[in-house]
Coordinates of C-alpha atoms and ligand atoms in Angstrom, one line a residue:
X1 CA 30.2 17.0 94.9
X2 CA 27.5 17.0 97.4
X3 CA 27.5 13.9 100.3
X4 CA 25.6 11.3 98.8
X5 CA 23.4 11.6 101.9
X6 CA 22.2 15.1 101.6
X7 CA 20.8 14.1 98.0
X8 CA 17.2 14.1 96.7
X9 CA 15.2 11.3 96.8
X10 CA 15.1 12.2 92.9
X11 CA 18.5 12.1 92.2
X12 CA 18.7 8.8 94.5
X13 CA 16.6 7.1 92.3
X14 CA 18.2 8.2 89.0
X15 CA 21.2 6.4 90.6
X16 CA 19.8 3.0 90.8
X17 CA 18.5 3.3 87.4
X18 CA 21.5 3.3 86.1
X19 CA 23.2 1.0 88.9
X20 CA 25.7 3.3 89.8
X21 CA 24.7 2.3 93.7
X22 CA 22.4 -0.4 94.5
X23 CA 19.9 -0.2 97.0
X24 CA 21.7 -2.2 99.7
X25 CA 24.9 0.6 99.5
X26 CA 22.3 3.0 99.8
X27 CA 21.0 1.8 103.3
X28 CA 24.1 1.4 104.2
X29 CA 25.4 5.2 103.7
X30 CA 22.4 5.8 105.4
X31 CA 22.7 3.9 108.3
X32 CA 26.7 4.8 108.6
X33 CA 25.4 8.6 108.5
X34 CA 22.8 7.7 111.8
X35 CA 25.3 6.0 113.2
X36 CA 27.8 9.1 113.2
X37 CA 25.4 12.0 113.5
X38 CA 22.7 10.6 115.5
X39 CA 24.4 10.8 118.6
X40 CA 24.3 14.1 118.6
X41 CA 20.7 14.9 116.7
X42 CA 19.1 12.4 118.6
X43 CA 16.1 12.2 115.9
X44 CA 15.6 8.2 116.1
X45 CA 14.0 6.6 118.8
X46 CA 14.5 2.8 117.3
X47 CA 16.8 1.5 114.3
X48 CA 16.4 -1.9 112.6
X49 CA 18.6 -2.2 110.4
X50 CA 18.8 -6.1 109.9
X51 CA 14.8 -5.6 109.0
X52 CA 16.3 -2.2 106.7
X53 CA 19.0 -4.2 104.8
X54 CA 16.9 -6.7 104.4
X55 CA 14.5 -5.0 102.3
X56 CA 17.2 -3.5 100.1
X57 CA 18.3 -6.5 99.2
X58 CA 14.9 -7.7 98.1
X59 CA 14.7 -4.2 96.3
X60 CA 18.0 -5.0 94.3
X61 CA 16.5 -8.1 93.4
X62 CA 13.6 -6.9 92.5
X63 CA 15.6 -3.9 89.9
X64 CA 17.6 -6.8 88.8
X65 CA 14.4 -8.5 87.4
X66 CA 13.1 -5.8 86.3
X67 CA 10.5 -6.0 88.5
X68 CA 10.6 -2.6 90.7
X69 CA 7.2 -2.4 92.9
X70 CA 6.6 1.4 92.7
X71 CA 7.5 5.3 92.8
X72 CA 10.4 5.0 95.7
X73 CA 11.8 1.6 94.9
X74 CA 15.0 1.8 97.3
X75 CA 14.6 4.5 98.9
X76 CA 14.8 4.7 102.6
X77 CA 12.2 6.5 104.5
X78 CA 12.1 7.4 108.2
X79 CA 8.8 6.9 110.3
X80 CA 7.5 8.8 113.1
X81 CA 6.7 6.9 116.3
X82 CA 3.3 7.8 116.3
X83 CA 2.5 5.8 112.7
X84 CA 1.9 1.7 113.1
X85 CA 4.6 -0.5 111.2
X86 CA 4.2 -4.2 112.7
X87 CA 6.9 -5.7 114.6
X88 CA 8.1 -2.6 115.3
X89 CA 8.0 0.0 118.6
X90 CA 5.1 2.3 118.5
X91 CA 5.8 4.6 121.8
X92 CA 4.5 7.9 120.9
X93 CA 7.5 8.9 122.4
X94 CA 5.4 8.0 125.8
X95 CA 6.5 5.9 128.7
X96 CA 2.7 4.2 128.6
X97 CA 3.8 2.6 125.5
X98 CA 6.9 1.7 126.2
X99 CA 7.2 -1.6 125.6
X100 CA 4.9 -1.8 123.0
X101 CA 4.8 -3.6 119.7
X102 CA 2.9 -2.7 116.8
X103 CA 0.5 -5.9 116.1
X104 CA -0.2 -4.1 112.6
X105 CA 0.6 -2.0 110.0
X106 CA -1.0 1.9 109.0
X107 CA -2.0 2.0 105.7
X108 CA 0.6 4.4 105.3
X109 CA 3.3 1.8 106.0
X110 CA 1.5 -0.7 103.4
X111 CA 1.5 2.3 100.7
X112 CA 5.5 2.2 101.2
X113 CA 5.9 -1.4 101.4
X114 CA 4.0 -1.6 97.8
X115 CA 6.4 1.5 96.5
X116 CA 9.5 -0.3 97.7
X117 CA 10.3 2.2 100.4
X118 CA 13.1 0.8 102.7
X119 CA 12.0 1.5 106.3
X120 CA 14.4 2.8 108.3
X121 CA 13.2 3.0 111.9
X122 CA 11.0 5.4 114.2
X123 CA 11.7 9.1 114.4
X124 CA 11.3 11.1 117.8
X125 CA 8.6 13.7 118.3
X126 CA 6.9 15.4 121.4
X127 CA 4.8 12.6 123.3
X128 CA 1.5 11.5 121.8
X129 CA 2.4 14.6 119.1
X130 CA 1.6 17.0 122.0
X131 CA 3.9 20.0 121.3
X132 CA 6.5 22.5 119.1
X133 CA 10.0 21.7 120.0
X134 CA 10.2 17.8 120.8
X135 CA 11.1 18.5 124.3
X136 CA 8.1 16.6 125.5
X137 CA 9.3 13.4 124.5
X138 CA 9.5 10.8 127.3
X139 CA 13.0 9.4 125.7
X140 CA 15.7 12.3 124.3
X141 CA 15.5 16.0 123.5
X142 CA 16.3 16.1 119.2
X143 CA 18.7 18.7 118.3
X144 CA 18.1 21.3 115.5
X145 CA 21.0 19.9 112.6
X146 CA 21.5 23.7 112.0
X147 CA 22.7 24.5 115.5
X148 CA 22.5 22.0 118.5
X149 CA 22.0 24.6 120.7
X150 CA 18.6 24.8 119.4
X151 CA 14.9 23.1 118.8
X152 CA 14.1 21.3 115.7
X153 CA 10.6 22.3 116.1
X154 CA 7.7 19.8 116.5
X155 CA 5.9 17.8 117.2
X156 CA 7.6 15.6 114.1
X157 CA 10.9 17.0 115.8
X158 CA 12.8 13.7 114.6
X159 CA 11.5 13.4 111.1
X160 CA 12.3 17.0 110.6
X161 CA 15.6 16.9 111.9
X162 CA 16.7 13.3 110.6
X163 CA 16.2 14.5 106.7
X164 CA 17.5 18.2 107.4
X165 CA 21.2 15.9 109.1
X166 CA 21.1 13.9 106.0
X167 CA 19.7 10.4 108.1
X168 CA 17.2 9.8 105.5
X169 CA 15.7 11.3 102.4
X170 CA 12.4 11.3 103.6
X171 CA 10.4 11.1 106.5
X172 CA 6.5 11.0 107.1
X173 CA 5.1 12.9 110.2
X174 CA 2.0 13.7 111.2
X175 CA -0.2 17.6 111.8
X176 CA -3.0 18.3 113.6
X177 CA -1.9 21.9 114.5
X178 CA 1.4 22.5 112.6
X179 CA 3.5 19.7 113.4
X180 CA 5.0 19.3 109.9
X181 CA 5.2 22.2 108.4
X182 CA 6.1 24.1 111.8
X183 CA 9.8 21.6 111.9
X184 CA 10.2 21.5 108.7
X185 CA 10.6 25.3 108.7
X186 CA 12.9 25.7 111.8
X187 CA 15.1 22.7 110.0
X188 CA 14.8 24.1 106.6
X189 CA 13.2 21.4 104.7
X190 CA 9.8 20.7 103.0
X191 CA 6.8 19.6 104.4
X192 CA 3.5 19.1 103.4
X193 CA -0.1 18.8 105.6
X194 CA -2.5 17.6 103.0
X195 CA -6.3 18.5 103.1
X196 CA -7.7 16.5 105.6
X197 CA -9.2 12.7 103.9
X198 CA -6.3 12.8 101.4
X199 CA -4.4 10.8 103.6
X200 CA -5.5 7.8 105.7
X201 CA -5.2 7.9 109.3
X202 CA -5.6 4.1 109.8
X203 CA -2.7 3.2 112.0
X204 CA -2.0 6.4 113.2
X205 CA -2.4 6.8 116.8
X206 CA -4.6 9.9 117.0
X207 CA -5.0 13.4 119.2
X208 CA -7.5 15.0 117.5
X209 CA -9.3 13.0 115.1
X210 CA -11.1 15.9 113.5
X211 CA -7.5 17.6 112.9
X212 CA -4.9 15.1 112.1
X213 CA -3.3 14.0 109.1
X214 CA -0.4 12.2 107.8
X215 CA 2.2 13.9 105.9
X216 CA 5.5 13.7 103.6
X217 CA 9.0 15.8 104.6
X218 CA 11.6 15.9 102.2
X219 CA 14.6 17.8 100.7
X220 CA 12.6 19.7 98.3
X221 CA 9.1 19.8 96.7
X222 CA 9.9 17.0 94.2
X223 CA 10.5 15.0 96.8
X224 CA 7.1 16.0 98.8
X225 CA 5.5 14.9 95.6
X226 CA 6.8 11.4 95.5
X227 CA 5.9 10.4 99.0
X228 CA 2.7 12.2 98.7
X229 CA 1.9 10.1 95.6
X230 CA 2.6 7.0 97.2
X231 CA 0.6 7.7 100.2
X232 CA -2.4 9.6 99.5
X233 CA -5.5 8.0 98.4
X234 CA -8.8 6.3 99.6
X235 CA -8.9 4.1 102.4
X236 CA -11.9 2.3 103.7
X237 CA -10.4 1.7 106.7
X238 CA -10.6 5.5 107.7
X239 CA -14.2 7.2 107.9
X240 CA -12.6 10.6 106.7
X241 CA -10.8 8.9 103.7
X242 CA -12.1 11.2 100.6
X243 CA -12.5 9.4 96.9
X244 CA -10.8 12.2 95.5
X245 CA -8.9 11.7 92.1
X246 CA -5.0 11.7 92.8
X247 CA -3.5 13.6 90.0
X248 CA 0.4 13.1 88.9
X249 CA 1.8 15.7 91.3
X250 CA 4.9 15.8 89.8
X251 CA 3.5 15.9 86.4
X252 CA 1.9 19.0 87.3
X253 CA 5.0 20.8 89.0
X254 CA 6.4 22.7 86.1
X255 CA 2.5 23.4 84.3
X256 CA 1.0 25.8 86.2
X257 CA 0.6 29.5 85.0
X258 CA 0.9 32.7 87.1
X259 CA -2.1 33.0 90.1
X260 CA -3.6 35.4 92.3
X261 CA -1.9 35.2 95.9
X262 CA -3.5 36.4 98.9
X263 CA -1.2 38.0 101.2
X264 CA -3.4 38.1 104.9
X265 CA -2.6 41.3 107.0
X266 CA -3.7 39.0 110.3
X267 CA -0.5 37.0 109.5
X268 CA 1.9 39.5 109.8
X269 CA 1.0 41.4 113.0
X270 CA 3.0 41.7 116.4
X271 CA 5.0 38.6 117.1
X272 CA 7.0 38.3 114.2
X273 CA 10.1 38.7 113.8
X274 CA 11.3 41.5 111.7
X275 CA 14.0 39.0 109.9
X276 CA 10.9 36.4 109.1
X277 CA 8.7 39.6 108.0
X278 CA 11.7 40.9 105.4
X279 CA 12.2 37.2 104.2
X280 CA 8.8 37.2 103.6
X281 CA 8.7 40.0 101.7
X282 CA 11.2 39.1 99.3
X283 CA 9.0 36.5 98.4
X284 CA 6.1 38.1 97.6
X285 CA 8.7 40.5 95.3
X286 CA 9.9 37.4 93.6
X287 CA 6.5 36.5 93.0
X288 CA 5.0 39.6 91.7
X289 CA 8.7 39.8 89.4
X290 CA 7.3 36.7 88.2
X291 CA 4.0 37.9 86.6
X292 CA 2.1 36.7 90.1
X293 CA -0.7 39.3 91.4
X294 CA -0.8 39.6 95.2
X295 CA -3.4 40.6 96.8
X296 CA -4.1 41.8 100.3
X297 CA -6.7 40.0 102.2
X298 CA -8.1 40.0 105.7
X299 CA -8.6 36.7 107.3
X300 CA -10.8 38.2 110.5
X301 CA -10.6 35.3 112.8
X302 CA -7.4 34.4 112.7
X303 CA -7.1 35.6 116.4
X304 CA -9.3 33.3 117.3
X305 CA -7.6 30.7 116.1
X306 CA -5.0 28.9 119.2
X307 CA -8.0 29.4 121.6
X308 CA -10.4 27.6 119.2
X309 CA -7.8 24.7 118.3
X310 CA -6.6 24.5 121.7
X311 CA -10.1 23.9 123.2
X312 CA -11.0 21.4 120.0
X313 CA -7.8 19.3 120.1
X314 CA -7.7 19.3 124.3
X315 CA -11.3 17.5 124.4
X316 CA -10.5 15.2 121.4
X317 CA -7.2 14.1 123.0
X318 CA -8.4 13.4 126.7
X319 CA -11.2 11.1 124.9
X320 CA -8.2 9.4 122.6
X321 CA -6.1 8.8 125.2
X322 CA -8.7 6.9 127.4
X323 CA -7.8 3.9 125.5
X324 CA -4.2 4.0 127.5
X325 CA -6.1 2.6 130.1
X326 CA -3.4 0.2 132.0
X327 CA -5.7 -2.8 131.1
X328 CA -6.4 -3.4 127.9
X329 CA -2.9 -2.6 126.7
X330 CA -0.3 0.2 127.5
X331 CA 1.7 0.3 131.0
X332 CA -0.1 -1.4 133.7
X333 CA 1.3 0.1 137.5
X334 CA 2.8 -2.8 139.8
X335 CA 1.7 -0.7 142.4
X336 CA -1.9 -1.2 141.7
X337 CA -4.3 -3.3 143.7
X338 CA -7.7 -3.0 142.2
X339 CA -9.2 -1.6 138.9
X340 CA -9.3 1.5 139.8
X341 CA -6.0 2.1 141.2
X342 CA -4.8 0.4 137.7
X343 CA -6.6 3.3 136.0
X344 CA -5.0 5.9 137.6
X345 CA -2.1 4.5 138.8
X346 CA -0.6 3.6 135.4
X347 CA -1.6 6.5 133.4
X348 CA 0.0 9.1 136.8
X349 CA 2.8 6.8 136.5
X350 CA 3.4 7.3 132.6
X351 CA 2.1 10.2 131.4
X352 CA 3.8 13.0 131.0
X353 CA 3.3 16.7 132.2
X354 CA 2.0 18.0 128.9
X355 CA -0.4 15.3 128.2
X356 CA -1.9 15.4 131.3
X357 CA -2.2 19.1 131.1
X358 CA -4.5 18.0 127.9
X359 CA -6.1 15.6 129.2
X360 CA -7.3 17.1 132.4
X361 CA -8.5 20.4 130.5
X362 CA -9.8 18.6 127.5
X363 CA -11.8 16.6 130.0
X364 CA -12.4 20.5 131.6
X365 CA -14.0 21.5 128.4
X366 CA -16.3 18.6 127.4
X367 CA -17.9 18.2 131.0
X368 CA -21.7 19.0 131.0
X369 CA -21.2 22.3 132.8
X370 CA -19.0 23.5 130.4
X371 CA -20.1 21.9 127.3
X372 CA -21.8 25.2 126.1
X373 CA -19.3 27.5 127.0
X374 CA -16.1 26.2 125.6
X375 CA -16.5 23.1 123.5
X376 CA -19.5 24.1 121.5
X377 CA -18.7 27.8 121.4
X378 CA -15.4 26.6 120.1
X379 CA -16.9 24.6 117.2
X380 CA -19.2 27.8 116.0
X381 CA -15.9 29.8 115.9
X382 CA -14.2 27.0 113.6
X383 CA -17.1 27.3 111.3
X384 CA -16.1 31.2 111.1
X385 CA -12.6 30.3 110.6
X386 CA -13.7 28.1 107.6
X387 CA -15.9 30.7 106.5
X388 CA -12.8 33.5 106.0
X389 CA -10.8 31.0 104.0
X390 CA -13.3 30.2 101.9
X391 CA -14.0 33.8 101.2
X392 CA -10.8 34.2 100.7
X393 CA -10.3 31.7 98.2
X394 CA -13.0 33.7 95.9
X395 CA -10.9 36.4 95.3
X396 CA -7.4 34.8 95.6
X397 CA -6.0 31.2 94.5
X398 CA -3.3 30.6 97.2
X399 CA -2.5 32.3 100.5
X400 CA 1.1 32.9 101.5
X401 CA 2.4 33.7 104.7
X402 CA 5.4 33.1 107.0
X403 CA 5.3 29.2 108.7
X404 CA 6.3 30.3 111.9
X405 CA 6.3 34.0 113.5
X406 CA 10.0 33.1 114.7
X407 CA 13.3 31.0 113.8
X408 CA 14.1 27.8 116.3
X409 CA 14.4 28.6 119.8
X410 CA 16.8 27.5 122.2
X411 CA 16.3 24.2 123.7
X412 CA 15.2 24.8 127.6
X413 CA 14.0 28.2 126.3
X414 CA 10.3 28.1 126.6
X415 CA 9.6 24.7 127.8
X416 CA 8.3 25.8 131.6
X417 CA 5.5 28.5 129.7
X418 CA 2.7 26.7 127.8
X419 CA 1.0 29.4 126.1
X420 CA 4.5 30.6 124.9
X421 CA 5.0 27.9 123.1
X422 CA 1.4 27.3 121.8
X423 CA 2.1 30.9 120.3
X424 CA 4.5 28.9 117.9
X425 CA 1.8 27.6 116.1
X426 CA -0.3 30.8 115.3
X427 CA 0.6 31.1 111.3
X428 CA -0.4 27.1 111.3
X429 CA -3.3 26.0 113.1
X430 CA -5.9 27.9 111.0
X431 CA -5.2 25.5 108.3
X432 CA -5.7 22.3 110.5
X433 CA -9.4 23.6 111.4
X434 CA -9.9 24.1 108.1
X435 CA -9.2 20.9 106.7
X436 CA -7.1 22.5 104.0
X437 CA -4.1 22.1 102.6
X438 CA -0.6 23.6 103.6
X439 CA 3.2 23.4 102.6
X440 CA 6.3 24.8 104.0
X441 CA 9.6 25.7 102.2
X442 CA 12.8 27.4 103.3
X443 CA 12.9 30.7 101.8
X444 CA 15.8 32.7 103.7
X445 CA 18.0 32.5 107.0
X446 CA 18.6 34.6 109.6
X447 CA 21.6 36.3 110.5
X448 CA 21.9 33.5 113.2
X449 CA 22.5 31.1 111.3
X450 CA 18.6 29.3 111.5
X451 CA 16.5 28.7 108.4
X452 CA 12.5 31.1 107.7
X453 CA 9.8 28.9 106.7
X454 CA 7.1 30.1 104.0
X455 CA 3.9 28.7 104.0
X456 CA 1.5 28.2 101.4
X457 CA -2.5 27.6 102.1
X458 CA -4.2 26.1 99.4
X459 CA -7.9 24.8 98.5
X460 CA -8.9 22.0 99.6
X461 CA -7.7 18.8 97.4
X462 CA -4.8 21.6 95.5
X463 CA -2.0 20.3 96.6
X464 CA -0.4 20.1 93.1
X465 CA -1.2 24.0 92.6
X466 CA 0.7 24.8 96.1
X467 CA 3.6 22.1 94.9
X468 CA 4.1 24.1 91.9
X469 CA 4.3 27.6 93.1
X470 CA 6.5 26.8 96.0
X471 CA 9.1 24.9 93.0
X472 CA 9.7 27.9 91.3
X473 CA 10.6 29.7 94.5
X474 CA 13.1 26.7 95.0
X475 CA 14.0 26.6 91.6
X476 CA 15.5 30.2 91.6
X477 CA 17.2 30.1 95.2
X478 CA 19.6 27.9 96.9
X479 CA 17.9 27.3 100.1
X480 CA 16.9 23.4 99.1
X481 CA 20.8 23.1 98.7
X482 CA 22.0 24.2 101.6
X483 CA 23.3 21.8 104.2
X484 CA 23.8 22.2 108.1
X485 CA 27.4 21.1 108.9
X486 CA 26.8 19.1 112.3
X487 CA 29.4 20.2 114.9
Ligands
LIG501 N1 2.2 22.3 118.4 C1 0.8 21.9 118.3 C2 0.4 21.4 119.7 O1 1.1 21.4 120.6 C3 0.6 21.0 117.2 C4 0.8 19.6 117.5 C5 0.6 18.8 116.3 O2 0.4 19.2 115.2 N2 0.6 17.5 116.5 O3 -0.7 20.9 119.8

């Protein structure tokens, strides 16, 4: 029989339902399995597990009243550090906010606190969610469960790596250019970006506010469905927040019939790896076997794409971060003696290399000499991004290509050569200027050892329709079932 960590937050709940484990035993085996992998993953930045067995207990009450709250009743769920739960450290995994305290909670973390979700503590990521392999984080460098040796992607490094090790069923991260669905497929798991306003954002601390949205990893795409359930929805709190209807995801997993896939040639070009492309295509056999019809599309600005996000998210992040101002909150310099030296004392002091990178070439970008040139030329070539995708979604229903063009790379490996690693994100930030949805799946490894993610685009608001094609690929393979053994 499997560890009871590595199970489904499905099967998890089917076990307190019948009381064979309460909610309080569950934590527990939870927080035993941080305690003896962590150490080595180094996917939590903050535990509190007096706050953690607290609620279980208070869920066990609850079951034995008959009384549960909601969908995930008991069930532990990690948090990354970049998503508001008060009382609790909200760092960013940034030295500027090291000491700080979240005063309230995201909307996100009430949506779990009314399901019953047992909060398990703050997962690691690269600082302010800047990044593809968690290295950027001020604290500790997470290791990929599958071999230590190697990234766990990012920038939701420790949510993806803490549910891939078996430290908690799920996790919520947040994507503004791949960040969940880019870890989730070097760790092997599931992870879902929903269309942008599916999700509030109140209580997350934003990079780029026209990008980012909150998002569920789990086991497998059951799982994705619960968490997304409990979290999605309208939020007055968040000017993007859509009043879309919210169907029963789950409901919908086993319905849907055979569908038009769109395969896009522009995904598949120099760069990836020929493992990833024959992984790839034994998917799109599987789903042709399956009465699917594939179709080959052309998606012409997809080149385009890194320069465009990278312009975009660099201006929207220098004019986020200018709340990290030394004075208002954040890290104030001891070394400063007037209000200027406190501005730019405490932010050199505690930013690090990456962000100010950003921050210096978003404020490049936006500055009226340049305004023209890169920011606004940048938005028109978003608008022809859109415009391929939804020409594409005439003809097709879905789009399918591979999540990443690579496997996980070595820790250290590409960490001194920016554009390097902004070349992880090329099959993913399409989607993120888009505003549609996307979900990544494991669908093969390589000889090495290291899990291939497959990605599935959808329309906007069909998040059900990508759940249920990417279930029967789980259904008929073993990959959700796999575990890493952590040496
Ligand atoms: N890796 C991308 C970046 O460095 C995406 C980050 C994200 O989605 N938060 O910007």
């Amino acid at each position: 029989m499997e560890e009871l960590f590595f199970k489904s937050a499905e099967d998890l709940l089917q076990m307190l339902a019948k009381k064979s484990l309460s909610s309080v035993e569950l934590t527990q085996i939870f927080l035993k399995r941080i305690k003896a992998v962590d150490p080595k993953i180094q996917a939590f930045l903050s535990l509190d597990e007096e706050r953690s067995l607290q609620q279980a207990k208070a869920s066990d009450e609850r079951r034995a009243k008959g009384k549960l709250l909601g969908l995930l009743d008991g069930i532990p769920v990690g948090m990354k550090d970049v998503i508001a739960e008060k009382g609790q450290p909200l760092t960013c995994a940034s030295k500027i906010l090291e000491h700080y305290i979240s005063p309230y909670d995201a909307t996100v973390t009430e949506s779990l606190y009314r399901s019953g979700a047992i909060l398990m503590g703050r997962l690691n990521l690269d600082e302010f969610a800047m990044g593809s392999s968690t290295e950027n984080s001020a604290y500790q460098k997470t290791h990929n469960p599958w071999n230590l040796a190697y990234i766990p992607g990012g920038s939701s490094g420790g949510s993806a790596a803490a549910v891939c090790a078996g430290e908690v069923p799920l996790a919520l991260g947040s994507d503004t250019g791949g960040s969940i669905r880019q870890p989730a497929a070097c760790c092997g798991i599931a992870g879902l970006k929903p269309t942008y306003g599916l999700v509030s954002r109140y209580g997350l601390s934003a990079l780029a506010s026209s990008l980012d949205q909150i998002g569920p990893f789990a086991r497998n795409v059951t799982d994705l469905g619960l968490l997304l359930q409990v979290i999605a929805g309208y939020d007055e709190r968040d000017s993007t927040s859509c009043n879309a209807e919210i169907p029963n995801y789950n409901q919908l997993l086993k319905k849907q019939q055979p569908c038009r896939i769109g395969i896009p040639k522009e995904y598949f070009s120099e760069g990836i790896d020929l493992e990833v492309r024959q992984a790839i295509e034994n998917v799109i056999k599987f789903y042709e076997k399956n009465g699917y019809s594939t179709v080959d599309i052309s998606l012409p600005h997809t080149h385009y794409a890194i320069p465009v996000y990278h312009v975009i998210m660099m201006a929207e992040a220098s004019s986020n971060l200018a709340r990290f101002d030394g004075i208002r909150y954040s890290h104030r310099s001891p070394k400063a003696t007037n209000a200027t030296d406190i501005y730019f004392k405490s932010r050199g002091e505690s930013f690090g290399s990456e962000v100010k990178r950003r921050i210096i070439l978003g404020t490049y970008v936006l500055s009226s000499n340049h305004l023209e040139a890169y920011y606004v030329r940048a938005q028109k070539v978003r608008t022809r991004i859109c415009e391929d995708f939804a020409k594409a979604f005439e003809t097709v229903d879905v789009i399918l290509s591979p999540t990443t063009p690579t496997t996980a790379f070595k820790l250290g490996e590409k960490i001194n050569d920016p554009l390097q690693m902004y070349l992880s994100d090329i099959c993913t930030v399409s989607v993120n200027l888009s505003g549609l949805p996307a979900l990544s799946i494991p669908c093969g490894f390589s000889k090495a050892g290291l899990p291939i993610g497959l990605q599935f685009i959808g329309k906007a608001f069909h998040e059900s329709e990508l759940m249920s094609i990417a279930y029967l690929f789980e259904k008929a393979h073993d990959f959700a079932l796999r575990f890493p053994s952590i040496t």
